Coordinates of N, CA and C in Angstrom, one line a residue:
Y1 N 8.7 5.6 12.7 CA 8.6 6.6 13.8 C 9.0 8.0 13.3
I2 N 10.1 8.1 12.7 CA 10.7 9.4 12.4 C 10.1 10.0 11.1
N3 N 10.2 9.1 10.0 CA 9.6 9.6 8.7 C 8.4 8.6 8.3
I4 N 7.3 9.1 8.3 CA 6.1 8.3 7.9 C 6.1 8.2 6.4
I5 N 6.2 7.0 6.0 CA 6.1 6.7 4.5 C 4.9 6.1 4.0
L6 N 3.9 5.9 4.9 CA 2.7 5.3 4.5 C 1.6 6.5 4.3
G7 N 0.6 6.1 3.5 CA -0.4 7.2 3.3 C -1.6 6.6 2.6
V8 N -2.6 7.4 2.5 CA -3.9 7.0 1.9 C -4.2 8.1 0.8
H9 N -5.0 7.6 -0.2 CA -5.4 8.5 -1.2 C -6.9 8.4 -1.4
P10 N -7.7 9.1 -0.5 CA -9.1 9.1 -0.8 C -9.5 9.8 -2.1
F11 N -9.6 9.1 -3.1 CA -9.9 9.6 -4.3 C -11.0 8.9 -5.1
H12 N -12.0 9.6 -5.7 CA -13.0 8.9 -6.4 C -13.3 9.7 -7.7
I13 N -14.0 8.9 -8.6 CA -14.4 9.5 -9.9 C -15.9 9.3 -10.0
N14 N -16.5 10.4 -10.4 CA -18.0 10.3 -10.5 C -18.4 10.6 -12.0
P15 N -19.3 9.7 -12.4 CA -20.0 10.0 -13.8 C -21.1 11.1 -13.7
E16 N -21.1 11.9 -14.7 CA -22.3 12.8 -14.7 C -23.1 12.6 -15.9
F17 N -24.3 12.0 -15.9 CA -25.0 11.7 -17.1 C -25.9 12.9 -17.4
N18 N -25.7 13.3 -18.7 CA -26.2 14.4 -19.3 C -27.6 14.0 -20.0
R19 N -28.4 15.1 -20.3 CA -29.6 14.8 -21.0 C -29.5 14.4 -22.3
D20 N -28.4 14.8 -23.0 CA -28.2 14.3 -24.4 C -27.5 12.8 -24.5
N21 N -27.6 12.2 -23.3 CA -27.0 10.7 -23.2 C -25.5 10.7 -23.3
S22 N -24.9 11.8 -23.2 CA -23.4 11.8 -23.1 C -23.0 11.8 -21.5
T23 N -21.8 11.5 -21.3 CA -21.4 11.3 -19.9 C -20.0 12.0 -19.7
N24 N -20.1 13.0 -18.8 CA -18.9 13.6 -18.2 C -18.4 13.0 -16.9
F25 N -17.2 13.2 -16.7 CA -16.7 12.6 -15.4 C -16.0 13.8 -14.6
H26 N -16.1 13.7 -13.2 CA -15.2 14.6 -12.3 C -14.6 13.7 -11.4
G27 N -13.6 14.2 -10.7 CA -13.0 13.4 -9.6 C -12.7 14.3 -8.4
Q28 N -12.5 13.8 -7.2 CA -12.1 14.5 -6.0 C -11.0 13.8 -5.4
F29 N -10.1 14.5 -4.7 CA -8.9 14.0 -4.0 C -8.9 14.7 -2.7
F30 N -9.1 14.0 -1.6 CA -9.0 14.7 -0.3 C -7.7 14.3 0.3
L31 N -6.8 15.3 0.4 CA -5.5 15.1 1.0 C -5.3 15.6 2.4
N32 N -5.1 14.8 3.2 CA -5.0 15.0 4.7 C -4.2 13.9 5.5
S33 N -3.3 14.2 6.3 CA -2.5 13.2 6.9 C -3.1 12.7 8.2
N34 N -4.2 13.2 8.6 CA -4.8 12.8 9.9 C -5.8 11.7 9.6
A35 N -6.3 11.1 10.8 CA -7.2 10.1 10.7 C -8.5 10.7 10.2
M36 N -9.2 10.0 9.5 CA -10.5 10.4 8.8 C -11.5 9.4 8.6
D37 N -12.7 9.8 8.5 CA -13.8 9.0 8.1 C -14.5 9.6 6.9
I38 N -15.0 8.8 6.0 CA -15.6 9.2 4.8 C -17.0 8.5 4.7
D39 N -18.1 9.4 4.9 CA -19.5 8.8 4.9 C -20.1 9.0 3.6
L40 N -20.7 8.1 3.1 CA -21.4 8.3 1.9 C -23.0 8.3 2.0
Q41 N -23.4 8.8 3.3 CA -24.8 9.0 3.5 C -25.0 10.1 4.5
P42 N -26.1 10.8 4.5 CA -27.3 10.4 3.8 C -27.1 10.9 2.3
L43 N -27.6 10.0 1.4 CA -27.5 10.4 -0.1 C -28.0 11.8 -0.4
P44 N -27.5 12.5 -1.3 CA -26.3 12.3 -2.1 C -25.1 12.8 -1.5
A45 N -25.0 13.0 -0.2 CA -24.0 13.6 0.4 C -22.7 12.7 0.5
L46 N -21.5 13.4 0.5 CA -20.2 12.7 0.7 C -19.6 13.5 1.8
T47 N -19.4 12.9 3.1 CA -18.9 13.7 4.2 C -17.5 13.3 4.6
Y48 N -16.7 14.2 4.5 CA -15.3 13.9 5.0 C -15.2 14.4 6.5
T49 N -14.8 13.6 7.4 CA -14.6 14.0 8.8 C -13.0 13.6 9.1
T50 N -12.3 14.6 9.6 CA -11.0 14.4 9.9 C -10.7 15.1 11.3
I51 N -9.6 14.6 12.0 CA -9.4 15.1 13.4 C -8.5 16.3 13.4
G52 N -8.1 16.6 12.2 CA -7.2 17.9 12.2 C -6.3 18.0 10.8
G53 N -5.4 18.8 11.0 CA -4.3 18.9 10.0 C -4.7 19.8 8.8
I54 N -4.0 19.9 7.8 CA -4.2 20.8 6.7 C -5.1 20.0 5.7
I55 N -6.1 20.7 5.1 CA -6.9 19.9 4.3 C -6.7 20.6 2.8
D56 N -6.3 19.7 1.9 CA -6.2 20.0 0.4 C -7.2 19.1 -0.2
L57 N -8.2 19.9 -0.9 CA -9.3 19.3 -1.6 C -9.1 19.6 -3.1
Y58 N -8.9 18.7 -3.9 CA -8.6 18.8 -5.3 C -10.0 18.3 -6.1
I59 N -10.4 19.1 -6.9 CA -11.5 18.8 -7.8 C -10.9 18.7 -9.2
F60 N -11.2 17.5 -9.8 CA -10.7 17.3 -11.3 C -11.9 17.4 -12.1
T61 N -12.0 18.2 -13.1 CA -13.2 18.5 -13.9 C -13.3 17.7 -15.1
G62 N -12.4 16.9 -15.5 CA -12.5 16.0 -16.6 C -12.4 16.7 -17.9
P63 N -13.2 16.5 -18.9 CA -14.5 15.9 -18.8 C -14.6 14.3 -18.9
T64 N -13.4 13.8 -19.5 CA -13.3 12.4 -19.6 C -12.7 11.7 -18.4
I65 N -12.9 10.5 -18.3 CA -12.3 9.8 -17.2 C -10.8 9.7 -17.3
Q66 N -10.2 9.7 -18.6 CA -8.7 9.8 -18.8 C -8.3 11.1 -18.3
N67 N -9.1 12.2 -18.6 CA -8.6 13.6 -18.2 C -8.6 13.6 -16.7
V68 N -9.5 13.1 -15.9 CA -9.6 13.0 -14.6 C -8.3 12.3 -14.0
I69 N -8.0 11.2 -14.6 CA -6.9 10.4 -14.1 C -5.6 11.2 -14.3
E70 N -5.5 11.9 -15.4 CA -4.3 12.7 -15.8 C -4.2 13.9 -14.8
Q71 N -5.3 14.5 -14.6 CA -5.2 15.6 -13.5 C -4.8 15.1 -12.2
Y72 N -5.3 14.0 -11.7 CA -4.8 13.4 -10.5 C -3.4 13.0 -10.6
W73 N -2.9 12.4 -11.6 CA -1.5 12.2 -11.7 C -0.6 13.4 -11.7
D74 N -1.1 14.5 -12.2 CA -0.4 15.8 -12.1 C -0.1 16.2 -10.7
I75 N -1.0 15.8 -9.8 CA -0.8 16.0 -8.3 C 0.1 15.0 -7.6
I76 N -0.1 13.7 -7.8 CA 0.5 12.7 -7.1 C 1.8 12.0 -7.8
G77 N 1.7 12.3 -9.2 CA 2.8 11.6 -9.9 C 2.1 10.3 -10.6
K78 N 2.7 9.7 -11.6 CA 2.3 8.6 -12.2 C 2.8 7.3 -11.4
P79 N 1.8 6.4 -11.5 CA 2.3 5.1 -10.8 C 3.4 4.4 -11.5
I80 N 4.1 3.7 -10.7 CA 5.2 2.9 -11.2 C 4.8 1.5 -11.5
M81 N 5.4 0.8 -12.4 CA 5.3 -0.6 -12.6 C 6.0 -1.4 -11.5
P82 N 5.3 -2.2 -10.7 CA 6.0 -2.9 -9.6 C 7.1 -3.9 -10.2
P83 N 8.1 -4.2 -9.5 CA 9.1 -5.2 -9.9 C 8.3 -6.6 -10.3
F84 N 8.8 -7.3 -11.1 CA 8.1 -8.6 -11.6 C 8.0 -9.5 -10.3
W85 N 9.0 -9.6 -9.5 CA 9.1 -10.6 -8.4 C 8.0 -10.2 -7.4
S86 N 7.4 -9.0 -7.3 CA 6.5 -8.6 -6.3 C 5.2 -9.1 -6.8
L87 N 5.0 -9.6 -7.9 CA 3.6 -10.0 -8.5 C 3.5 -11.5 -8.2
G88 N 4.6 -12.1 -7.7 CA 4.4 -13.6 -7.3 C 3.9 -14.0 -6.1
F89 N 4.1 -15.2 -5.6 CA 3.6 -15.7 -4.4 C 4.3 -15.3 -3.2
H90 N 3.7 -14.7 -2.1 CA 4.4 -14.3 -1.0 C 4.1 -15.1 0.2
L91 N 5.0 -15.4 1.1 CA 4.9 -16.2 2.2 C 5.3 -15.5 3.4
C92 N 4.3 -15.3 4.4 CA 4.6 -14.5 5.5 C 3.8 -15.1 6.7
R93 N 4.2 -14.8 7.9 CA 3.5 -15.2 9.2 C 4.1 -14.5 10.2
Y94 N 3.3 -14.4 11.3 CA 3.8 -13.9 12.6 C 4.2 -15.0 13.4
G95 N 5.4 -15.1 14.1 CA 5.7 -16.2 15.0 C 6.9 -17.1 14.5
Y96 N 7.7 -16.6 13.5 CA 9.0 -17.4 13.2 C 9.9 -17.4 14.4
N97 N 9.9 -16.4 15.0 CA 10.6 -16.3 16.3 C 12.2 -16.3 16.2
S98 N 12.6 -17.0 15.2 CA 14.2 -17.0 15.0 C 14.5 -17.1 13.5
I99 N 15.6 -16.9 13.1 CA 16.2 -17.1 11.8 C 16.0 -18.6 11.5
E100 N 16.4 -19.4 12.5 CA 16.3 -20.9 12.3 C 15.0 -21.5 11.8
N101 N 13.9 -20.8 12.5 CA 12.6 -21.3 12.0 C 12.3 -20.7 10.6
M102 N 12.7 -19.6 10.2 CA 12.6 -19.1 8.8 C 13.2 -20.1 7.8
L103 N 14.5 -20.4 8.2 CA 15.3 -21.2 7.4 C 14.6 -22.6 7.1
A104 N 14.0 -23.1 8.2 CA 13.3 -24.4 8.2 C 12.1 -24.2 7.2
T105 N 11.4 -23.1 7.3 CA 10.3 -22.9 6.4 C 10.7 -22.9 4.9
V106 N 11.8 -22.1 4.7 CA 12.3 -22.1 3.3 C 12.7 -23.5 2.8
K107 N 13.3 -24.3 3.7 CA 13.7 -25.5 3.3 C 12.5 -26.5 2.9
R108 N 11.5 -26.3 3.9 CA 10.3 -27.2 3.6 C 9.6 -26.8 2.2
M109 N 9.6 -25.5 1.9 CA 9.0 -25.1 0.7 C 9.9 -25.6 -0.5
D110 N 11.2 -25.5 -0.3 CA 12.2 -25.9 -1.4 C 12.0 -27.5 -1.6
D111 N 11.9 -28.3 -0.4 CA 11.8 -29.7 -0.4 C 10.4 -30.1 -1.2
A112 N 9.4 -29.4 -1.0 CA 8.1 -29.6 -1.6 C 8.0 -29.1 -3.0
N113 N 9.1 -28.5 -3.5 CA 9.2 -28.0 -4.8 C 8.1 -27.0 -5.1
F114 N 7.8 -26.1 -4.0 CA 6.6 -25.2 -4.1 C 7.3 -23.9 -4.5
P115 N 7.0 -23.3 -5.7 CA 7.5 -22.1 -6.1 C 6.9 -20.8 -5.4
Y116 N 7.7 -20.1 -4.9 CA 7.4 -18.8 -4.3 C 8.4 -17.8 -4.5
D117 N 8.0 -16.5 -4.5 CA 9.0 -15.5 -4.9 C 9.4 -14.6 -3.7
V118 N 8.6 -14.5 -2.7 CA 8.9 -13.5 -1.6 C 8.8 -14.2 -0.3
Q119 N 9.7 -14.1 0.6 CA 9.6 -14.6 2.0 C 9.6 -13.4 2.9
W120 N 8.5 -13.1 3.8 CA 8.4 -12.0 4.7 C 8.6 -12.5 6.1
T121 N 8.9 -11.6 6.9 CA 8.8 -11.8 8.4 C 7.8 -10.8 8.9
D122 N 7.3 -10.9 10.1 CA 6.4 -10.0 10.7 C 7.0 -9.2 11.7
I123 N 6.2 -8.5 12.5 CA 6.9 -7.6 13.4 C 7.6 -8.2 14.5
D124 N 7.5 -9.5 14.7 CA 8.4 -10.2 15.8 C 9.7 -10.3 15.3
A125 N 10.1 -10.0 14.1 CA 11.6 -10.0 13.8 C 12.2 -8.8 13.9
M126 N 11.4 -7.7 14.3 CA 11.9 -6.4 14.4 C 12.5 -6.2 15.9
S127 N 13.4 -5.3 15.9 CA 13.9 -4.8 17.2 C 13.0 -3.7 17.9
S128 N 12.4 -4.2 19.0 CA 11.3 -3.4 19.7 C 10.3 -2.9 18.8
Y129 N 9.9 -3.7 17.9 CA 8.8 -3.5 16.8 C 9.1 -2.1 16.1
L130 N 10.3 -1.8 15.9 CA 10.6 -0.6 15.2 C 10.8 -1.0 13.7
D131 N 10.1 -0.2 12.8 CA 10.2 -0.4 11.3 C 11.7 -0.3 10.9
F132 N 12.1 -1.1 9.9 CA 13.5 -1.1 9.3 C 14.6 -1.4 10.3
T133 N 14.2 -2.2 11.3 CA 15.2 -2.9 12.2 C 15.0 -4.3 12.3
Y134 N 15.9 -5.0 12.9 CA 15.6 -6.5 13.1 C 16.3 -6.9 14.4
D135 N 15.8 -7.8 15.0 CA 16.3 -8.4 16.3 C 17.6 -9.2 16.0
E136 N 18.6 -8.5 16.4 CA 20.0 -9.2 16.1 C 20.3 -10.5 16.8
K137 N 19.5 -10.6 18.0 CA 19.8 -11.8 18.7 C 19.1 -13.1 18.0
N138 N 17.7 -12.9 17.9 CA 17.0 -14.0 17.4 C 17.0 -14.2 15.8
F139 N 17.4 -13.1 15.2 CA 17.4 -13.1 13.7 C 18.9 -12.8 13.2
H140 N 19.9 -13.2 13.9 CA 21.3 -13.0 13.6 C 21.4 -13.5 12.2
G141 N 22.2 -12.8 11.5 CA 22.5 -13.3 10.1 C 21.5 -12.9 9.0
L142 N 20.4 -12.2 9.5 CA 19.3 -11.9 8.6 C 19.7 -11.3 7.2
P143 N 20.7 -10.3 7.3 CA 21.1 -9.8 6.0 C 21.8 -10.8 5.0
D144 N 22.4 -11.7 5.6 CA 23.1 -12.9 4.8 C 22.0 -13.8 4.3
F145 N 21.0 -14.1 5.1 CA 20.0 -14.9 4.8 C 19.2 -14.3 3.5
V146 N 18.9 -13.0 3.6 CA 18.2 -12.2 2.5 C 19.0 -12.4 1.3
R147 N 20.3 -12.1 1.3 CA 21.3 -12.2 0.2 C 21.2 -13.6 -0.5
S148 N 21.2 -14.6 0.4 CA 21.1 -16.0 -0.1 C 19.9 -16.3 -0.9
L149 N 18.8 -15.6 -0.4 CA 17.4 -15.8 -1.1 C 17.5 -15.1 -2.5
Q150 N 18.1 -14.0 -2.4 CA 18.3 -13.2 -3.7 C 19.0 -13.9 -4.8
A151 N 20.0 -14.9 -4.3 CA 21.0 -15.4 -5.3 C 20.3 -16.5 -6.1

């Protein structure tokens, strides 16, 4: 609600084929926080339609694909290596409805000796569907449950 932390990065890289059989690359990054559509037709057009906001259009001239990516990283920063656990199997669903149902799911997974790395809940565990909150009535003890999974 208060601080939006999600975003999109409409970024693309295009090859340019030269007559001497060499290839140059350029890229575009269309930065805008509003809803948008990107149409790739009629060819060869690329049409950005947005409902408002400030438009920052970055053109990266390359000439190599590596140059384009480095120029893009100069704007947004380099990507980070995700934590190892985040690359494993994740289990999530809507409708756990309570911490007891989640505990039963974890127990069934353990009893089946099924390895998994992450247990998620969905929006039904939130308080009034607000991000970074949880329903303290139906999901009482959630912080302790999370700590027990981390141990």
